[in-house]
Coordinates of C-alpha atoms and ligand atoms in Angstrom, one line a residue:
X1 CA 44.8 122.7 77.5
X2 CA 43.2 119.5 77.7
X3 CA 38.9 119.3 77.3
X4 CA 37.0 116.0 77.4
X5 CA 34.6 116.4 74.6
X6 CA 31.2 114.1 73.9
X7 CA 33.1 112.6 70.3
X8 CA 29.4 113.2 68.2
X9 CA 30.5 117.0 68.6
X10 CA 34.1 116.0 67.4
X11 CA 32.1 114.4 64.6
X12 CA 32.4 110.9 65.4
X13 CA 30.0 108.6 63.8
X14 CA 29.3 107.2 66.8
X15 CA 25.4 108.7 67.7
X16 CA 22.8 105.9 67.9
X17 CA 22.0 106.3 63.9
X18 CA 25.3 106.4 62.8
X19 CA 25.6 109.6 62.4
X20 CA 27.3 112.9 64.2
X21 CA 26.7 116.2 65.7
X22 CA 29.8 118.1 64.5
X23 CA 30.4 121.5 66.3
X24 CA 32.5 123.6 64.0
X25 CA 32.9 126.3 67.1
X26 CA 34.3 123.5 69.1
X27 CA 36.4 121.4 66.3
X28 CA 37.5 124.4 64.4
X29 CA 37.7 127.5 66.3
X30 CA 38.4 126.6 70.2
X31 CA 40.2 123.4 68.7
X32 CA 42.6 125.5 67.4
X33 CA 43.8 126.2 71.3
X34 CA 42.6 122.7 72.7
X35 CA 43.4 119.3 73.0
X36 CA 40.2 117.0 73.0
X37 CA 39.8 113.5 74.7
X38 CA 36.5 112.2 73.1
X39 CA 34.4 110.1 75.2
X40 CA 31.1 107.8 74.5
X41 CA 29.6 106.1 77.2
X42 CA 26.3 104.4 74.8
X43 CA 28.9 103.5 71.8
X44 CA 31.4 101.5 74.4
X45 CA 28.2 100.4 75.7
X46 CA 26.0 98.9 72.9
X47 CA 27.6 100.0 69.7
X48 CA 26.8 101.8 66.8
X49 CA 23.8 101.9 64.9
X50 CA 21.7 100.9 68.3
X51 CA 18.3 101.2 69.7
X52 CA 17.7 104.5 71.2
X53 CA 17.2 104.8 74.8
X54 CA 15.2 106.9 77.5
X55 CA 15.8 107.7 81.4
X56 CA 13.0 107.1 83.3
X57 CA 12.2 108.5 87.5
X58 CA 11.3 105.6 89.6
X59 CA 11.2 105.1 93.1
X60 CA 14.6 103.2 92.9
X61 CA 16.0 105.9 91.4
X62 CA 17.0 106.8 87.4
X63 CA 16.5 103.6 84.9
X64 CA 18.2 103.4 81.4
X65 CA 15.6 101.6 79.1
X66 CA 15.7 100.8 75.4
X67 CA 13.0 102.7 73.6
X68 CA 12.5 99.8 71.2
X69 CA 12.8 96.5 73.7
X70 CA 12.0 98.7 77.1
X71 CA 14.7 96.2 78.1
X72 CA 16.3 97.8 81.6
X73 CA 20.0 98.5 80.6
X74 CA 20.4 100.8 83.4
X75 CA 23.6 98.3 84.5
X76 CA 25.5 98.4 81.2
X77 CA 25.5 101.5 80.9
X78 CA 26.2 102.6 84.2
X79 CA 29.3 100.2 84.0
X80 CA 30.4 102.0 80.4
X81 CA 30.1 105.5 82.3
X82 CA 32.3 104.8 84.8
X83 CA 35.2 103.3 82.5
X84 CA 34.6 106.8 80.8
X85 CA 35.0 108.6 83.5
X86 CA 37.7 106.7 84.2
X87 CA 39.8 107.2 81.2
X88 CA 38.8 110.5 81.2
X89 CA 40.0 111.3 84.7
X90 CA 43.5 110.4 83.8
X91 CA 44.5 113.3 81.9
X92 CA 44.8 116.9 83.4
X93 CA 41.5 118.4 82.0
X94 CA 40.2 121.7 82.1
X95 CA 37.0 121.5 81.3
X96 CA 34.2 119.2 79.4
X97 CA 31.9 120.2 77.1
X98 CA 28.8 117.6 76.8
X99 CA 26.0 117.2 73.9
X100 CA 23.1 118.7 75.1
X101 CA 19.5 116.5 75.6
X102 CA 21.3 113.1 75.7
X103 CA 20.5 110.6 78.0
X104 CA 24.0 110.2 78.9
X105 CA 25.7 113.4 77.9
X106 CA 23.0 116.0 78.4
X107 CA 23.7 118.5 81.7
X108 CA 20.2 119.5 82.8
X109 CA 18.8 118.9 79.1
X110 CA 18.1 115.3 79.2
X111 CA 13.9 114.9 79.2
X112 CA 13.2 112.5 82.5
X113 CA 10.2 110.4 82.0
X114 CA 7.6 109.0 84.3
X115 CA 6.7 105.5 83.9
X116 CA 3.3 106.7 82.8
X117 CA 5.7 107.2 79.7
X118 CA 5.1 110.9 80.4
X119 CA 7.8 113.2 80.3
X120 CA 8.2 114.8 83.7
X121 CA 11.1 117.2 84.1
X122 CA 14.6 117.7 82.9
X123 CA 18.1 116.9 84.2
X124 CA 21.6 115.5 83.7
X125 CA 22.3 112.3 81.5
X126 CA 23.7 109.4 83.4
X127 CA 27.4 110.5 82.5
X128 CA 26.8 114.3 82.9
X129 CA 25.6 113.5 86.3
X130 CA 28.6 111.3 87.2
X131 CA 31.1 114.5 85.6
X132 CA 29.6 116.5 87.7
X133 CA 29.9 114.7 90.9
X134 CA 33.6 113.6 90.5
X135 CA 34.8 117.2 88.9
X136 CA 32.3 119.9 91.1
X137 CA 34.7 122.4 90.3
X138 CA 35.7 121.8 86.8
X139 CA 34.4 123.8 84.1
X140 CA 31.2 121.9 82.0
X141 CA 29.1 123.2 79.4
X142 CA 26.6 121.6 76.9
X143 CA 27.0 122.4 73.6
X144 CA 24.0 123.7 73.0
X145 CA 24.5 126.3 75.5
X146 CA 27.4 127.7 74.2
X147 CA 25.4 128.8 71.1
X148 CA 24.3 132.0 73.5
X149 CA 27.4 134.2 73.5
X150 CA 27.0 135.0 76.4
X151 CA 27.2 131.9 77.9
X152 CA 30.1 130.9 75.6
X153 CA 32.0 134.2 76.7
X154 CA 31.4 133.0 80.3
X155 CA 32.8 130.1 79.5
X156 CA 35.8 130.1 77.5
X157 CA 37.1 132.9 80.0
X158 CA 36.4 130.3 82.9
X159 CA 38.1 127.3 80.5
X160 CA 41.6 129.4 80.5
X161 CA 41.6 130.9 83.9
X162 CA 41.0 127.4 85.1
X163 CA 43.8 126.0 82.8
X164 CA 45.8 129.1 84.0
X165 CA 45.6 128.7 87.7
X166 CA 46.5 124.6 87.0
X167 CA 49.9 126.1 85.3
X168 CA 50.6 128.6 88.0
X169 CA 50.3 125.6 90.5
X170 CA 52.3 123.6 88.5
X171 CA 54.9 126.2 89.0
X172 CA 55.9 125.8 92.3
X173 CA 54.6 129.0 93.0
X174 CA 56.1 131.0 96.8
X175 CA 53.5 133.6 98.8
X176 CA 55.2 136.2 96.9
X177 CA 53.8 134.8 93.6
X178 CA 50.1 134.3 95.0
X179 CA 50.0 137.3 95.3
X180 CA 50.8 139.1 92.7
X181 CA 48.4 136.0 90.5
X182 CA 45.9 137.5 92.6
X183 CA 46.3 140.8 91.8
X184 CA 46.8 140.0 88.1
X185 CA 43.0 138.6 88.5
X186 CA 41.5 141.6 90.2
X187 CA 39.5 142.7 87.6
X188 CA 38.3 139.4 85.8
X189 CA 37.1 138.1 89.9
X190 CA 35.3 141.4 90.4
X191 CA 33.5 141.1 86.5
X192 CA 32.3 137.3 88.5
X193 CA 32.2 137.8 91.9
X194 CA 33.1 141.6 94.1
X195 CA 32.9 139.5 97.8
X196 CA 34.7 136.7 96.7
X197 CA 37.6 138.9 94.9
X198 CA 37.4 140.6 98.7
X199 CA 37.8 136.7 100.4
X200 CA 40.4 135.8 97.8
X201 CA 42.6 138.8 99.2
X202 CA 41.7 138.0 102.8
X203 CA 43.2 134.3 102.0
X204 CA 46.0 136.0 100.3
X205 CA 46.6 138.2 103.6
X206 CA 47.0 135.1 105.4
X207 CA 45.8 136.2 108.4
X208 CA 45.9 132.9 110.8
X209 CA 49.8 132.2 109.6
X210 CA 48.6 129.0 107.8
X211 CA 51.2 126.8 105.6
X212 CA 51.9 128.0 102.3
X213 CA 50.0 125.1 101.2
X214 CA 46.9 125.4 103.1
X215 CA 46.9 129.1 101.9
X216 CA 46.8 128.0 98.0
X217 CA 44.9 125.1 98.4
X218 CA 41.9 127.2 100.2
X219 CA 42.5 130.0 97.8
X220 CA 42.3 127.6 94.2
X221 CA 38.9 126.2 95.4
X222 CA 37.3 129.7 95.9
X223 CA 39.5 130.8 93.1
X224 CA 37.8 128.2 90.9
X225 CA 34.5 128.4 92.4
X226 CA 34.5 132.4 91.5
X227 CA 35.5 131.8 87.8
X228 CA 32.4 129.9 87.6
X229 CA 30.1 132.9 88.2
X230 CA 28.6 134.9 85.1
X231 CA 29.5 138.1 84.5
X232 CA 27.1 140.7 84.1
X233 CA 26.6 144.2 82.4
X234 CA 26.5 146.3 85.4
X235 CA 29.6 144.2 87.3
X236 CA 31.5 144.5 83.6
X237 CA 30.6 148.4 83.6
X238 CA 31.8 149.2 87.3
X239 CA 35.3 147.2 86.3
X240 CA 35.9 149.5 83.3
X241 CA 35.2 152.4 85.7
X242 CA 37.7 151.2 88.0
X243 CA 40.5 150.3 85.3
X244 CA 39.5 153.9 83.9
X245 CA 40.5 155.0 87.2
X246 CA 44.0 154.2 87.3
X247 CA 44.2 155.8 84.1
X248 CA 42.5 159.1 84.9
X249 CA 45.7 161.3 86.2
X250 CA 47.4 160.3 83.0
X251 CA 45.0 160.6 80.2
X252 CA 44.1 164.0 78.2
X253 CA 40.6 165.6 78.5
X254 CA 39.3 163.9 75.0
X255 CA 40.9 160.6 76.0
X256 CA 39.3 160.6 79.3
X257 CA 35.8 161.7 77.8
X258 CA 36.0 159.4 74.8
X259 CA 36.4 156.6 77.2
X260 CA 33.6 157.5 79.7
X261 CA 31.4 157.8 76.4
X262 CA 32.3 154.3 74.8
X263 CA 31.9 152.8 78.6
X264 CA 28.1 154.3 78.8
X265 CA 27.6 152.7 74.6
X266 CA 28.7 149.2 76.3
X267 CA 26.2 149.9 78.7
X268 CA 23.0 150.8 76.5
X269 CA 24.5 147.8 74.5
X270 CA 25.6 150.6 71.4
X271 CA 29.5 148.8 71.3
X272 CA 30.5 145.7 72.2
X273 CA 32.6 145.0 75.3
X274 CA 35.9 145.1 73.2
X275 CA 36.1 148.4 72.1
X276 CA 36.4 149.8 75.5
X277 CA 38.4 147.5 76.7
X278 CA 40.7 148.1 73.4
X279 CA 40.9 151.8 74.6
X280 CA 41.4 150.9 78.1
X281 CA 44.6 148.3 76.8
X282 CA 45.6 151.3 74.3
X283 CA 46.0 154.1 77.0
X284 CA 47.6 151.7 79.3
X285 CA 50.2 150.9 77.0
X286 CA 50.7 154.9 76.2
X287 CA 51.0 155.4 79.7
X288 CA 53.0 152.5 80.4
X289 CA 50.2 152.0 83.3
X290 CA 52.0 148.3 84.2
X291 CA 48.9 147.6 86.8
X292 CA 47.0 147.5 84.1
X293 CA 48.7 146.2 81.4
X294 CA 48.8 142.8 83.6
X295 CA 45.3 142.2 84.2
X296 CA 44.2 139.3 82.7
X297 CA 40.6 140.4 81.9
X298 CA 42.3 142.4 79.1
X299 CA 42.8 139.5 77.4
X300 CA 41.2 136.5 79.1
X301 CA 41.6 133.7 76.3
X302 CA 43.2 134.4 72.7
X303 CA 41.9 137.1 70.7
X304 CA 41.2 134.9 67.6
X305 CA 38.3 134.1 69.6
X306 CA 36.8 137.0 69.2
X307 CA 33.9 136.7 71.5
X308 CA 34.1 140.1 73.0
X309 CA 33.3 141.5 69.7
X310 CA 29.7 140.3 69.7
X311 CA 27.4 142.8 71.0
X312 CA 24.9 139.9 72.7
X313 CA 28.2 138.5 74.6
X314 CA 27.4 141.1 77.6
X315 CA 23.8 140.7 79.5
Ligands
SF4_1 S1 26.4 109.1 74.3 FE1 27.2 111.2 74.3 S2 29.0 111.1 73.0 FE2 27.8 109.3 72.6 S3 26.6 109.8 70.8 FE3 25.3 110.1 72.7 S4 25.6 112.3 73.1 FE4 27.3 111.7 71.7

């Protein structure tokens, strides 16, 4: 899996001090299960140490200018950007993560200033913006972010179901194999997104005979655009009541009731997500109920991970 990654997370000496902003999450946990492309727009630009810089709202639009000269460098680093984006854009990437409150990397973070000199509102760096308009459906997080588990949940499960539907496609894939992805994703699209689970299987179904390759194509843009939602307590709760449901003809009395009671402690926020879901994969394997045993939201990214395990990863 291939991430583009702002290098002063990587911890690159490459900020405009000369100095980094390491992420040990990103370089030493999720790098463990990534390859990174680094990327710095204001290095390539004006090198390193250099003067800081702001972005300003004028009438023409967003202008780069050098805190210490308040020289206009919009230009240069417009130009740098786009070779960034560039280079970027020629490897298969699954996501980007971005340093948060940059002028070039942050994604909604970056302070916009007046030219009063006051700061108005906030918004996307000059790079972030440009991510953002040539990848709309990629996945892109600022580090700083990612510090709230549950937006880091949200997104490492969207990283590898992104980088999972890229392999499937990569596959060759027939109808017959569409579908059955799709079923394999029930659970983890109705944790996002129940009517757009409900339009992925009307896609699936095929209903105006379209080509093989119309059907995928329409059904990897939804498919990606569904990933993208955040799960939520009460979505998370109604899947485990469903995936308890395929078990319930099986199960004994005190599995069934053990179960119902760690589902309602995940609720009221008593357990953390994993432990029913470690019951649910448990039974299921007992049982040999295959249905569920495929479902990806039983284990969405690798368990080394561990981000289920945190009780302020569900909201
Ligand atoms: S431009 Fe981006 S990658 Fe470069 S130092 Fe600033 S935040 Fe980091």
């Amino acid at each position: 899996m291939i991430i583009a990654v702002s290098g002063c997370l990587l911890g690159e000496n490459i900020r405009h001090n000369g100095g980094h902003k390491r992420d040990t999450f990103i370089t030493d946990e999720l790098g463990k299960h990534a390859e990174y492309i680094s990327f710095c727009p204001e290095d390539l630009a004006f090198g390193t140490p250099r003067d800081s810089i702001r972005l300003i709202t004028a009438t023409e639009g967003i202008i780069v200018q050098n805190n210490v000269t308040s020289e206009d460098v919009t230009p240069l680093l417009t130009k740098t950007s786009k070779e960034e984006l560039n280079r970027i854009a020629e490897h298969p990437l699954c996501g980007i993560i971005l340093k948060s409150k940059s002028p070039s990397c942050g994604l909604g973070s970056t302070v916009l200033y007046r030219t009063n000199g006051y700061s108005e509102t906030k918004g996307n760096g000059v790079f972030a913006q440009m991510c953002k308009e040539k990848f709309p459906l990629l996945p892109m997080e600022e580090e700083g972010r990612l510090l709230d588990p549950w937006l880091r949940e949200n997104f490492i499960m969207q990283l590898f179901a992104y980088h999972d539907f890229e392999t499937f496609k990569a596959s060759i894939p027939t109808m017959k194999d569409l579908v059955a992805y799709h079923q394999s994703y029930k659970f983890m699209l109705q944790s996002k997104n129940d009517d757009n689970y409900m339009k992925l299987g009307n896609i699936v179904g095929n209903h105006n005979n379209d080509s093989f390759q119309v059907v995928l194509s329409t059904y990897e843009t939804l498919f990606k655009e569904t990933i993208s939602h955040k799960s939520s307590i009460g979505k998370t709760r109604n899947v485990l009541e469903h995936m308890a449901g395929f078990l319930k003809k099986e199960i004994s009395e005190v599995e069934k009731k053990t179960l119902h009671e760690q589902i309602c402690d995940y609720t009221h926020k008593i357990i953390p997500l994993i432990t029913p879901l470690s019951t649910i994969d448990m039974l299921a394997k007992n049982y040999n109920i295959n249905y569920l045993l495929g479902q990806k939201f039983l284990h969405p990214y690798p368990k080394e991970l561990a981000l289920r395990s945190d009780l302020k990863s569900s909201k």
